[in-house]
Structures are given as C-alpha cells and as structure tokens.
Short mmCIF file of C-alpha atoms in Angstrom, two decimals:
data_model
loop_
_atom_site.label_atom_id
_atom_site.label_comp_id
_atom_site.label_asym_id
_atom_site.label_seq_id
_atom_site.Cartn_x
_atom_site.Cartn_y
_atom_site.Cartn_z
CA MET A 29 -35.07 -11.68 -0.97
CA ASP A 30 -33.51 -13.52 1.98
CA MET A 31 -36.30 -15.60 3.55
CA LYS A 32 -34.23 -17.26 6.29
CA MET A 33 -35.30 -16.86 9.90
CA ARG A 34 -33.47 -13.91 11.44
CA THR A 35 -33.45 -12.18 14.83
CA PHE A 36 -33.22 -8.40 15.09
CA LEU A 37 -32.04 -6.87 18.37
CA ALA A 38 -32.17 -3.18 19.26
CA PRO A 39 -32.69 -1.00 22.33
CA ARG A 40 -36.29 -0.77 23.44
CA THR A 41 -36.11 3.02 23.11
CA ILE A 42 -34.09 5.06 20.58
CA ILE A 43 -34.42 8.84 20.69
CA THR A 44 -32.72 10.99 18.04
CA GLY A 45 -32.43 14.67 17.25
CA PRO A 46 -30.72 17.87 18.41
CA GLY A 47 -31.16 18.36 22.14
CA CYS A 48 -32.57 14.90 22.83
CA VAL A 49 -30.05 14.40 25.66
CA GLY A 50 -32.48 16.48 27.70
CA GLN A 51 -34.71 13.38 27.87
CA LEU A 52 -32.10 11.49 29.89
CA GLY A 53 -33.58 12.07 33.34
CA ALA A 54 -37.06 10.99 32.30
CA GLU A 55 -35.73 7.85 30.61
CA ALA A 56 -33.60 6.92 33.63
CA LYS A 57 -36.62 7.21 35.92
CA LYS A 58 -38.62 4.96 33.61
CA LEU A 59 -35.95 2.31 34.19
CA GLY A 60 -36.35 2.63 37.96
CA ALA A 61 -32.99 4.32 38.50
CA THR A 62 -32.25 6.13 41.75
CA LYS A 63 -28.43 6.31 41.71
CA VAL A 64 -26.76 6.63 38.32
CA LEU A 65 -23.09 6.23 37.37
CA ILE A 66 -21.96 8.11 34.26
CA VAL A 67 -19.14 6.18 32.57
CA THR A 68 -17.01 8.40 30.34
CA ASP A 69 -13.43 9.35 29.50
CA PRO A 70 -11.06 12.15 30.53
CA GLY A 71 -11.33 13.95 27.18
CA VAL A 72 -15.09 14.23 27.33
CA CYS A 73 -14.84 15.36 30.94
CA ALA A 74 -12.15 17.96 30.16
CA ALA A 75 -14.31 19.33 27.35
CA GLY A 76 -16.96 20.19 29.93
CA MET A 77 -19.56 17.95 28.33
CA VAL A 78 -20.43 15.84 31.36
CA ASP A 79 -22.47 18.61 33.01
CA GLY A 80 -24.90 18.52 30.09
CA VAL A 81 -25.60 14.87 30.84
CA LYS A 82 -25.48 15.12 34.61
CA GLN A 83 -27.96 17.99 34.87
CA PRO A 84 -31.01 16.19 33.41
CA LEU A 85 -30.42 13.38 35.91
CA VAL A 86 -30.13 15.79 38.84
CA ASP A 87 -33.24 17.64 37.66
CA ALA A 88 -35.08 14.32 37.76
CA GLY A 89 -34.14 13.92 41.42
CA LEU A 90 -31.51 11.22 40.89
CA THR A 91 -28.17 10.82 42.66
CA VAL A 92 -25.30 10.95 40.15
CA GLY A 93 -21.67 9.79 40.17
CA VAL A 94 -19.06 10.07 37.42
CA TYR A 95 -16.38 7.58 36.42
CA ASP A 96 -14.12 9.38 33.92
CA LYS A 97 -11.13 7.07 33.54
CA CYS A 98 -12.11 5.13 30.40
CA VAL A 99 -9.19 4.73 28.00
CA PRO A 100 -9.14 4.38 24.21
CA GLU A 101 -9.11 0.84 22.85
CA PRO A 102 -9.81 -0.37 26.42
CA PRO A 103 -7.72 -3.23 27.78
CA MET A 104 -9.76 -5.86 29.58
CA LEU A 105 -8.19 -5.12 32.94
CA SER A 106 -9.14 -1.44 32.70
CA VAL A 107 -12.82 -2.34 33.05
CA LEU A 108 -12.41 -3.86 36.50
CA ASP A 109 -11.64 -0.51 38.13
CA ALA A 110 -14.90 0.99 36.87
CA ALA A 111 -16.88 -2.12 37.80
CA LYS A 112 -15.50 -2.01 41.34
CA GLU A 113 -16.45 1.66 41.69
CA CYS A 114 -19.95 0.86 40.47
CA GLU A 115 -20.36 -2.00 42.93
CA ALA A 116 -18.88 -0.10 45.88
CA GLY A 117 -21.08 2.92 45.21
CA GLY A 118 -24.30 0.93 45.06
CA TYR A 119 -25.29 2.35 41.68
CA ASP A 120 -28.44 0.92 40.12
CA ALA A 121 -28.12 2.28 36.57
CA ILE A 122 -25.36 3.20 34.11
CA VAL A 123 -25.09 5.99 31.56
CA ALA A 124 -22.50 5.36 28.85
CA PHE A 125 -21.29 8.73 27.57
CA GLY A 126 -18.55 9.09 24.98
CA GLY A 127 -17.11 7.23 22.03
CA GLY A 128 -17.07 3.51 21.45
CA SER A 129 -14.48 2.81 24.13
CA ALA A 130 -16.56 4.45 26.86
CA MET A 131 -19.73 2.74 25.70
CA ASP A 132 -18.10 -0.70 25.49
CA THR A 133 -16.59 -0.21 28.95
CA ALA A 134 -19.98 0.83 30.32
CA LYS A 135 -21.64 -2.25 28.86
CA MET A 136 -19.38 -4.48 30.91
CA VAL A 137 -19.61 -2.22 33.98
CA ALA A 138 -23.34 -2.93 33.87
CA ILE A 139 -22.69 -6.69 33.76
CA LEU A 140 -19.72 -7.35 36.08
CA PRO A 141 -20.78 -6.11 39.56
CA GLY A 142 -21.66 -8.98 41.85
CA THR A 143 -20.43 -11.69 39.46
CA GLY A 144 -16.82 -12.08 40.61
CA LYS A 145 -15.94 -12.40 36.92
CA THR A 146 -13.66 -10.54 34.51
CA VAL A 147 -14.23 -9.42 30.93
CA GLU A 148 -12.17 -12.34 29.68
CA ASP A 149 -14.68 -14.76 31.24
CA PHE A 150 -17.37 -13.50 28.86
CA VAL A 151 -15.42 -13.36 25.58
CA GLY A 152 -17.41 -15.05 22.84
CA VAL A 153 -21.05 -15.31 21.87
CA ASP A 154 -23.95 -15.54 24.33
CA ILE A 155 -21.86 -16.32 27.41
CA VAL A 156 -23.26 -13.47 29.55
CA PRO A 157 -25.90 -15.34 31.60
CA LYS A 158 -28.37 -12.58 32.48
CA PRO A 159 -29.12 -8.85 32.14
CA GLY A 160 -27.03 -6.40 34.12
CA LEU A 161 -27.90 -2.96 35.41
CA PRO A 162 -30.12 -0.74 33.23
CA LEU A 163 -27.98 1.04 30.64
CA ILE A 164 -28.54 4.25 28.69
CA ALA A 165 -26.03 4.97 25.89
CA ILE A 166 -25.23 8.47 24.60
CA PRO A 167 -22.56 8.69 21.85
CA THR A 168 -20.32 11.73 21.39
CA THR A 169 -18.96 10.51 18.06
CA ALA A 170 -20.67 9.36 14.89
CA GLY A 171 -18.79 6.12 14.52
CA THR A 172 -19.09 2.91 16.47
CA GLY A 173 -22.86 2.51 16.69
CA SER A 174 -22.19 0.82 20.02
CA GLU A 175 -25.19 2.61 21.52
CA VAL A 176 -27.47 0.03 19.86
CA THR A 177 -25.36 -3.14 19.59
CA LYS A 178 -24.90 -6.33 21.58
CA VAL A 179 -21.10 -6.23 21.21
CA ALA A 180 -18.27 -4.77 23.29
CA ILE A 181 -14.67 -4.92 22.06
CA PHE A 182 -11.56 -4.98 24.26
CA ALA A 183 -7.81 -5.45 23.96
CA ASN A 184 -6.62 -8.73 25.40
CA GLU A 185 -3.26 -7.73 26.86
CA LYS A 186 -2.13 -11.35 27.15
CA LEU A 187 -2.71 -12.21 23.48
CA ASN A 188 -2.04 -8.80 21.90
CA VAL A 189 -5.33 -9.00 20.01
CA LYS A 190 -8.78 -7.51 20.27
CA GLN A 191 -11.64 -9.73 21.40
CA GLY A 192 -15.36 -9.25 21.65
CA VAL A 193 -18.13 -10.00 24.09
CA SER A 194 -21.38 -10.56 22.20
CA SER A 195 -24.67 -10.98 24.03
CA ALA A 196 -28.23 -9.73 23.84
CA HIS A 197 -27.75 -8.69 27.47
CA LEU A 198 -25.30 -6.00 26.34
CA VAL A 199 -27.84 -4.12 24.21
CA PRO A 200 -28.52 -0.81 25.99
CA ASN A 201 -32.06 -0.22 27.23
CA VAL A 202 -32.10 3.29 25.77
CA ALA A 203 -30.03 5.10 23.14
CA LEU A 204 -30.02 8.91 22.97
CA VAL A 205 -28.43 10.08 19.71
CA ASP A 206 -27.93 13.83 19.86
CA PRO A 207 -25.89 15.29 16.96
CA LEU A 208 -25.10 18.43 18.96
CA LEU A 209 -22.83 16.31 21.17
CA THR A 210 -20.61 15.47 18.17
CA ILE A 211 -19.90 19.06 17.09
CA SER A 212 -16.86 19.36 19.36
CA CYS A 213 -15.37 16.17 17.88
CA PRO A 214 -12.11 17.18 16.12
CA PRO A 215 -11.68 16.59 12.36
CA ARG A 216 -9.22 13.72 12.75
CA VAL A 217 -11.55 11.80 15.05
CA SER A 218 -14.61 12.69 12.98
CA ALA A 219 -12.94 11.24 9.89
CA ALA A 220 -11.81 7.98 11.48
CA SER A 221 -15.03 7.38 13.38
CA GLY A 222 -17.19 8.35 10.41
CA LEU A 223 -15.38 5.94 8.13
CA ASP A 224 -15.74 3.27 10.79
CA ALA A 225 -19.49 3.84 10.64
CA LEU A 226 -19.43 3.55 6.86
CA ILE A 227 -17.54 0.27 7.17
CA HIS A 228 -20.17 -1.08 9.57
CA ASN A 229 -22.86 -0.44 6.99
CA VAL A 230 -20.88 -1.86 4.07
CA GLU A 231 -19.88 -4.99 5.95
CA ALA A 232 -23.39 -5.57 7.26
CA PHE A 233 -24.80 -5.30 3.75
CA THR A 234 -22.27 -7.80 2.36
CA SER A 235 -22.46 -10.19 5.34
CA VAL A 236 -23.89 -13.64 4.69
CA ASN A 237 -26.19 -12.95 7.66
CA ALA A 238 -27.71 -9.82 6.12
CA SER A 239 -31.50 -9.61 6.15
CA PRO A 240 -34.10 -7.30 4.57
CA ILE A 241 -34.20 -5.30 7.81
CA THR A 242 -30.43 -4.89 8.14
CA ASP A 243 -30.14 -4.12 4.42
CA MET A 244 -32.65 -1.29 4.81
CA TYR A 245 -30.58 0.35 7.55
CA ALA A 246 -27.21 -0.39 5.95
CA LEU A 247 -28.04 1.14 2.58
CA ASP A 248 -29.45 4.31 4.10
CA GLY A 249 -26.41 4.48 6.37
CA ILE A 250 -24.12 4.25 3.35
CA ARG A 251 -26.12 6.97 1.59
CA LEU A 252 -26.08 9.35 4.55
CA ILE A 253 -22.41 8.94 5.40
CA THR A 254 -20.99 9.22 1.89
CA LYS A 255 -23.16 12.31 1.37
CA SER A 256 -22.22 14.06 4.62
CA ILE A 257 -18.84 12.91 5.93
CA ARG A 258 -16.64 15.42 4.13
CA THR A 259 -18.80 18.32 5.34
CA ALA A 260 -18.92 16.95 8.89
CA VAL A 261 -15.12 16.66 8.97
CA TYR A 262 -14.18 19.97 7.35
CA GLN A 263 -17.15 22.07 8.49
CA GLY A 264 -17.69 20.55 11.89
CA THR A 265 -20.35 23.01 13.07
CA ASN A 266 -22.71 22.06 10.25
CA VAL A 267 -25.57 20.57 12.27
CA GLN A 268 -27.28 19.00 9.26
CA ALA A 269 -24.14 17.09 8.32
CA ARG A 270 -23.55 16.09 11.92
CA TYR A 271 -27.13 14.84 12.22
CA GLU A 272 -26.86 12.80 9.03
CA MET A 273 -23.60 11.30 10.28
CA ALA A 274 -25.16 10.48 13.65
CA LEU A 275 -28.03 8.72 11.90
CA GLY A 276 -25.64 6.92 9.55
CA SER A 277 -23.66 5.67 12.53
CA LEU A 278 -26.86 4.63 14.32
CA TYR A 279 -28.01 2.72 11.24
CA GLY A 280 -24.61 1.08 11.03
CA GLY A 281 -24.99 -0.13 14.61
CA LEU A 282 -28.47 -1.50 13.93
CA SER A 283 -27.30 -3.25 10.75
CA PHE A 284 -23.96 -4.74 11.81
CA GLY A 285 -25.26 -5.40 15.32
CA ASN A 286 -27.54 -7.97 13.75
CA ALA A 287 -25.91 -9.03 10.47
CA GLY A 288 -22.36 -8.94 11.86
CA VAL A 289 -19.17 -7.45 10.48
CA THR A 290 -16.82 -9.40 8.25
CA ALA A 291 -13.17 -9.65 7.25
CA VAL A 292 -12.38 -5.92 7.40
CA HIS A 293 -12.77 -6.07 11.17
CA ALA A 294 -11.13 -9.48 11.38
CA LEU A 295 -7.98 -8.18 9.68
CA SER A 296 -8.01 -4.89 11.58
CA TYR A 297 -8.20 -6.39 15.09
CA PRO A 298 -4.59 -7.68 15.10
CA ILE A 299 -3.44 -4.27 13.84
CA GLY A 300 -5.10 -2.59 16.79
CA GLY A 301 -4.22 -5.27 19.31
CA ARG A 302 -0.52 -5.57 18.50
CA PHE A 303 0.35 -2.08 17.27
CA HIS A 304 -2.29 -0.06 19.15
CA VAL A 305 -3.61 1.58 16.00
CA PRO A 306 -6.98 3.24 16.75
CA HIS A 307 -9.95 1.12 15.73
CA GLY A 308 -11.27 3.52 13.08
CA ASP A 309 -7.85 3.89 11.45
CA ALA A 310 -7.24 0.14 11.40
CA ASN A 311 -10.62 -0.55 9.82
CA THR A 312 -10.27 2.22 7.25
CA LEU A 313 -6.84 0.95 6.28
CA MET A 314 -8.19 -2.53 5.53
CA LEU A 315 -11.49 -1.55 3.89
CA PRO A 316 -10.66 -1.24 0.16
CA TRP A 317 -8.24 -4.16 0.19
CA VAL A 318 -10.67 -6.57 1.81
CA MET A 319 -13.55 -5.32 -0.34
CA GLU A 320 -11.42 -5.89 -3.43
CA PHE A 321 -11.11 -9.52 -2.37
CA ASN A 322 -14.74 -9.87 -1.33
CA MET A 323 -16.42 -8.32 -4.37
CA LEU A 324 -16.09 -11.43 -6.50
CA GLY A 325 -18.24 -13.23 -3.95
CA CYS A 326 -21.12 -10.72 -4.18
CA LEU A 327 -20.81 -8.50 -7.26
CA ASP A 328 -24.55 -7.82 -7.33
CA LYS A 329 -24.35 -6.27 -3.87
CA PHE A 330 -21.55 -3.96 -4.96
CA VAL A 331 -23.80 -2.58 -7.69
CA VAL A 332 -26.36 -1.69 -5.02
CA ILE A 333 -23.64 -0.16 -2.81
CA ALA A 334 -22.49 1.96 -5.76
CA ARG A 335 -25.97 3.39 -6.18
CA ALA A 336 -26.29 4.06 -2.45
CA MET A 337 -23.01 5.98 -2.64
CA GLY A 338 -24.46 8.14 -5.41
CA LEU A 339 -22.14 6.75 -8.09
CA ASN A 340 -23.28 6.75 -11.72
CA VAL A 341 -22.91 3.12 -12.77
CA GLU A 342 -25.54 3.03 -15.51
CA GLY A 343 -24.31 0.98 -18.45
CA LEU A 344 -21.48 -0.59 -16.45
CA THR A 345 -21.07 -4.30 -15.84
CA PRO A 346 -21.31 -5.47 -12.21
CA ARG A 347 -17.52 -5.90 -12.20
CA GLU A 348 -17.00 -2.36 -13.46
CA ALA A 349 -19.48 -1.00 -10.91
CA ALA A 350 -17.59 -2.80 -8.14
CA ASP A 351 -14.36 -1.17 -9.29
CA GLU A 352 -16.10 2.22 -9.09
CA VAL A 353 -16.95 1.49 -5.43
CA LEU A 354 -13.33 0.65 -4.64
CA ASP A 355 -12.09 3.80 -6.37
CA ALA A 356 -14.62 5.91 -4.44
CA LEU A 357 -13.61 4.36 -1.10
CA ARG A 358 -9.94 5.04 -1.78
CA GLN A 359 -10.69 8.61 -2.83
CA LEU A 360 -12.73 9.14 0.32
CA ALA A 361 -9.85 7.92 2.48
CA GLU A 362 -7.50 10.22 0.56
CA ASP A 363 -9.79 13.22 0.98
CA LEU A 364 -10.10 12.60 4.73
CA GLU A 365 -6.35 11.98 5.13
CA VAL A 366 -6.66 8.63 6.89
CA PRO A 367 -4.21 5.70 6.63
CA GLN A 368 -4.42 3.38 3.63
CA TYR A 369 -1.23 1.37 4.03
CA LEU A 370 0.47 -0.49 6.86
CA SER A 371 3.49 1.75 6.38
CA ASP A 372 1.24 4.76 7.14
CA VAL A 373 0.92 3.47 10.72
CA ASN A 374 4.53 2.24 11.00
CA ILE A 375 3.79 -1.48 10.70
CA PRO A 376 6.68 -3.35 9.04
CA GLU A 377 6.19 -6.02 6.41
CA SER A 378 7.91 -8.45 8.76
CA ALA A 379 4.79 -8.38 10.95
CA ILE A 380 2.46 -9.72 8.26
CA GLU A 381 2.75 -13.40 9.22
CA ASP A 382 1.82 -12.64 12.83
CA LEU A 383 -1.01 -10.35 11.72
CA ALA A 384 -2.38 -13.15 9.56
CA ASP A 385 -2.33 -15.56 12.50
CA GLY A 386 -4.26 -13.04 14.58
CA ALA A 387 -6.80 -12.43 11.82
CA MET A 388 -7.44 -16.13 11.27
CA GLY A 389 -8.33 -16.39 14.96
CA GLN A 390 -11.30 -14.05 14.43
CA THR A 391 -13.62 -16.88 13.47
CA ARG A 392 -16.68 -15.09 14.92
CA LEU A 393 -16.26 -12.50 12.16
CA LEU A 394 -14.83 -14.55 9.31
CA VAL A 395 -17.88 -16.81 9.17
CA ASN A 396 -19.89 -13.74 8.09
CA ASN A 397 -17.62 -12.96 5.14
CA PRO A 398 -19.12 -13.33 1.65
CA ARG A 399 -15.98 -15.07 0.39
CA THR A 400 -14.00 -17.72 2.23
CA LEU A 401 -10.53 -16.58 3.34
CA THR A 402 -7.51 -18.83 3.74
CA ARG A 403 -4.41 -17.82 5.65
CA GLU A 404 -2.66 -17.36 2.31
CA ASP A 405 -5.43 -15.01 1.18
CA VAL A 406 -5.05 -12.95 4.35
CA ILE A 407 -1.28 -12.71 3.90
CA GLU A 408 -1.77 -11.54 0.31
CA ILE A 409 -4.24 -8.85 1.38
CA TYR A 410 -1.81 -7.55 3.99
CA LYS A 411 1.00 -7.57 1.42
CA ARG A 412 -1.08 -5.53 -1.02
CA CYS A 413 -1.48 -2.74 1.50
CA ALA A 414 1.94 -3.06 3.13
CA VAL A 415 3.75 -0.08 1.59
CA ARG A 416 2.68 2.99 -0.35
CA PRO A 417 3.76 2.64 -4.00
CA ASP A 418 5.91 5.77 -3.79
CA GLU A 419 7.80 4.24 -0.84
CA CYS A 420 8.76 1.01 -2.59
#
C-alpha cells in the first residue's frame, strides 16, 4: 500500500441520482447566491434543457441569467466574453451546465472577473491566487468528470496546443450529477465521452501519484464503465446504464483530479490542439498504444485492471493479463466505432514529429506516467497508430 502523504480534493457537496438537479436552488442559496449566471453551450440550450436548471433557481427566489455561447474544445480567448458578461451583470454565483467544455469555461468565468487577467495568465499549477465566485457544476455528459476536478483545459491558439489551469480554487463548491440529463446525449458523443471517463480512471490508477483513495474510485469507475458503456451508447434511454456511466465518470474525476492523468492525455493534447480532434476521440485513439508502452512499468496494476474490467485472467501471467486488457480496450473502441488510428481522423504521418514536440511539452502530465518517455518513444507510439493496417 502507498503510504506517502497525499492530498485529496473534492467539492464540499456532491449530490447524485435521478432528479437531483431539483436541489440546485437550495444549494445555490446555501452559497449565498442572489444573482446566478448559467454558463452553457448552444446545443444544450437548443435542446431545451436550460429551463430545467433555471426553474429551481427561480423557485428559490434567485435572479438568473444565461450565457450560452460556450464552444467545444474552448480557445482561451473565448472565455473572456463570458467573463465580461459575468462581471458586467454583477453575478455572484456561477452554474456550469453542459459537457466538459462548458464546465471548464465556467470555472474560469468564476475566477476572471475583477482580475484584469486572461486564461493564459493562469496556465500551470497553483497559479490562481484565491477563490472565485461560488460554482455549482452540473454535467450533461458522462465523460470529463470536470464537475469535481481542479483542472480546466483550453486550446492555446498561439501555440496550437491544449494547456491546463490546475488549482484547488477551480474545484466546484457543489456537483449535481443527474443521469437523467445525459439521456439526450447522442450515441457518438456518449461513446467518446464515456471512453474519456474510462481513460481517466485507468490513467489515475496507473499514475505514480495514485493513492489508496484514488485507487478505490478508479477501480470502481473502470468496473462501472466497462459494464455499462455499450448499453448507454446503443440503448440511450436505459436509466440504469446512464446512472452507472454518470457515477463512473464522477469517480474518474475524483481519481484523476487527485492522482493526475498520464501520457495518454499528453499525447492526445497536440492532436486536439493542432488538428481540432475532439478531446474524447483524441484520448481514445491514444489509449491502447500508450498503455501498451506503459504496461511494462506496472504489470501488477494491469492484472488488477483486468479484474475490474471483468476479464477472466486466472492462470495467466501478469504479461498475458496485460495483453488481455489491451485486447479488450481495442475491442471496446471497435464496438463503439471510435477512432483508433491517426488516419481515422485525417492526420498525416508527416505530422508525427510536430506532434511529438507538442507531447513532450506536457511535462505536467508526463511526470505522472509509470514509465519514462523519451521523444523517440513518443514518435514510435505515434507511428504505431499512424495508419490502419488495411490502409498500408
């Protein structure tokens, strides 16, 4: 057992279960809110979902505004518009409502007003100097786990790479995880976001900063997601599957939010930053290839992952059990029809050198990896997943 000193951060209040969004007004009042800005995206708004979040706030006697211009994979500059609206409107609390992009945007909207700063000023670890406005996070996808983490990820338009702001001051005060809000999520998004959640759990478990607490969440997250994701994607109205996915995503946020993610994310960020591949797709693409490299650094952990995935590895060597995990991950990606090769997302082999440079710049993530990566290692991993065998 890891006996090193560890810190575990999480929202003060986490409420889960079908219909729990109805608690929003009461929770906002507990935080002293009087004027609340809901930060969301056009898709969520067009789906008519915002009224279900707005009404509990109105019923609690609060004034409510809506900012619905969040964009996927948010560029840093896109956050300033929302922050200006928040400051000009005199809002004293924020509700993050949507997928990871909306929640990450909302985290910075809570921080920026009154600072005269930009997102870029806070890139890195523990640079945010103080808490921002009270923040309640409500996810509409089972994926990012951002509702419970201290991290917000943005595209740096100048560098064509994704960068993160990491601070305890970004952890939402309250997370409301209502699986009924994910039912309208289309299959394609459910698959990518669900696999992203699985990756969070797997990477947290294999991180060198894993702890007994993060391991507990990560392993149950792996169990729940591998059990439920196919049903959630192909039978989207199945509330039990949606609830298990929501919990798996939540556990992923609690685990990676403290143990950190590793080289899967490090190698996926340049893919998203330069070629604008959605975050879940980029991560899923890199997962089996990075895990194939990493497993030799922590074979015993892969045996535990295999069991959490429900794989029968009795009588197998640790190396054989690890291979079973890789095969199962590739089969899962195949079943859910998500990218597994760079060619699947129209990235040419000629881009590999630049991708490797971008990945090596993700030192915040690479230090968590269970096996040290050189630039040559990164290039080789990209080459292995460059082109589908039948396209060679």
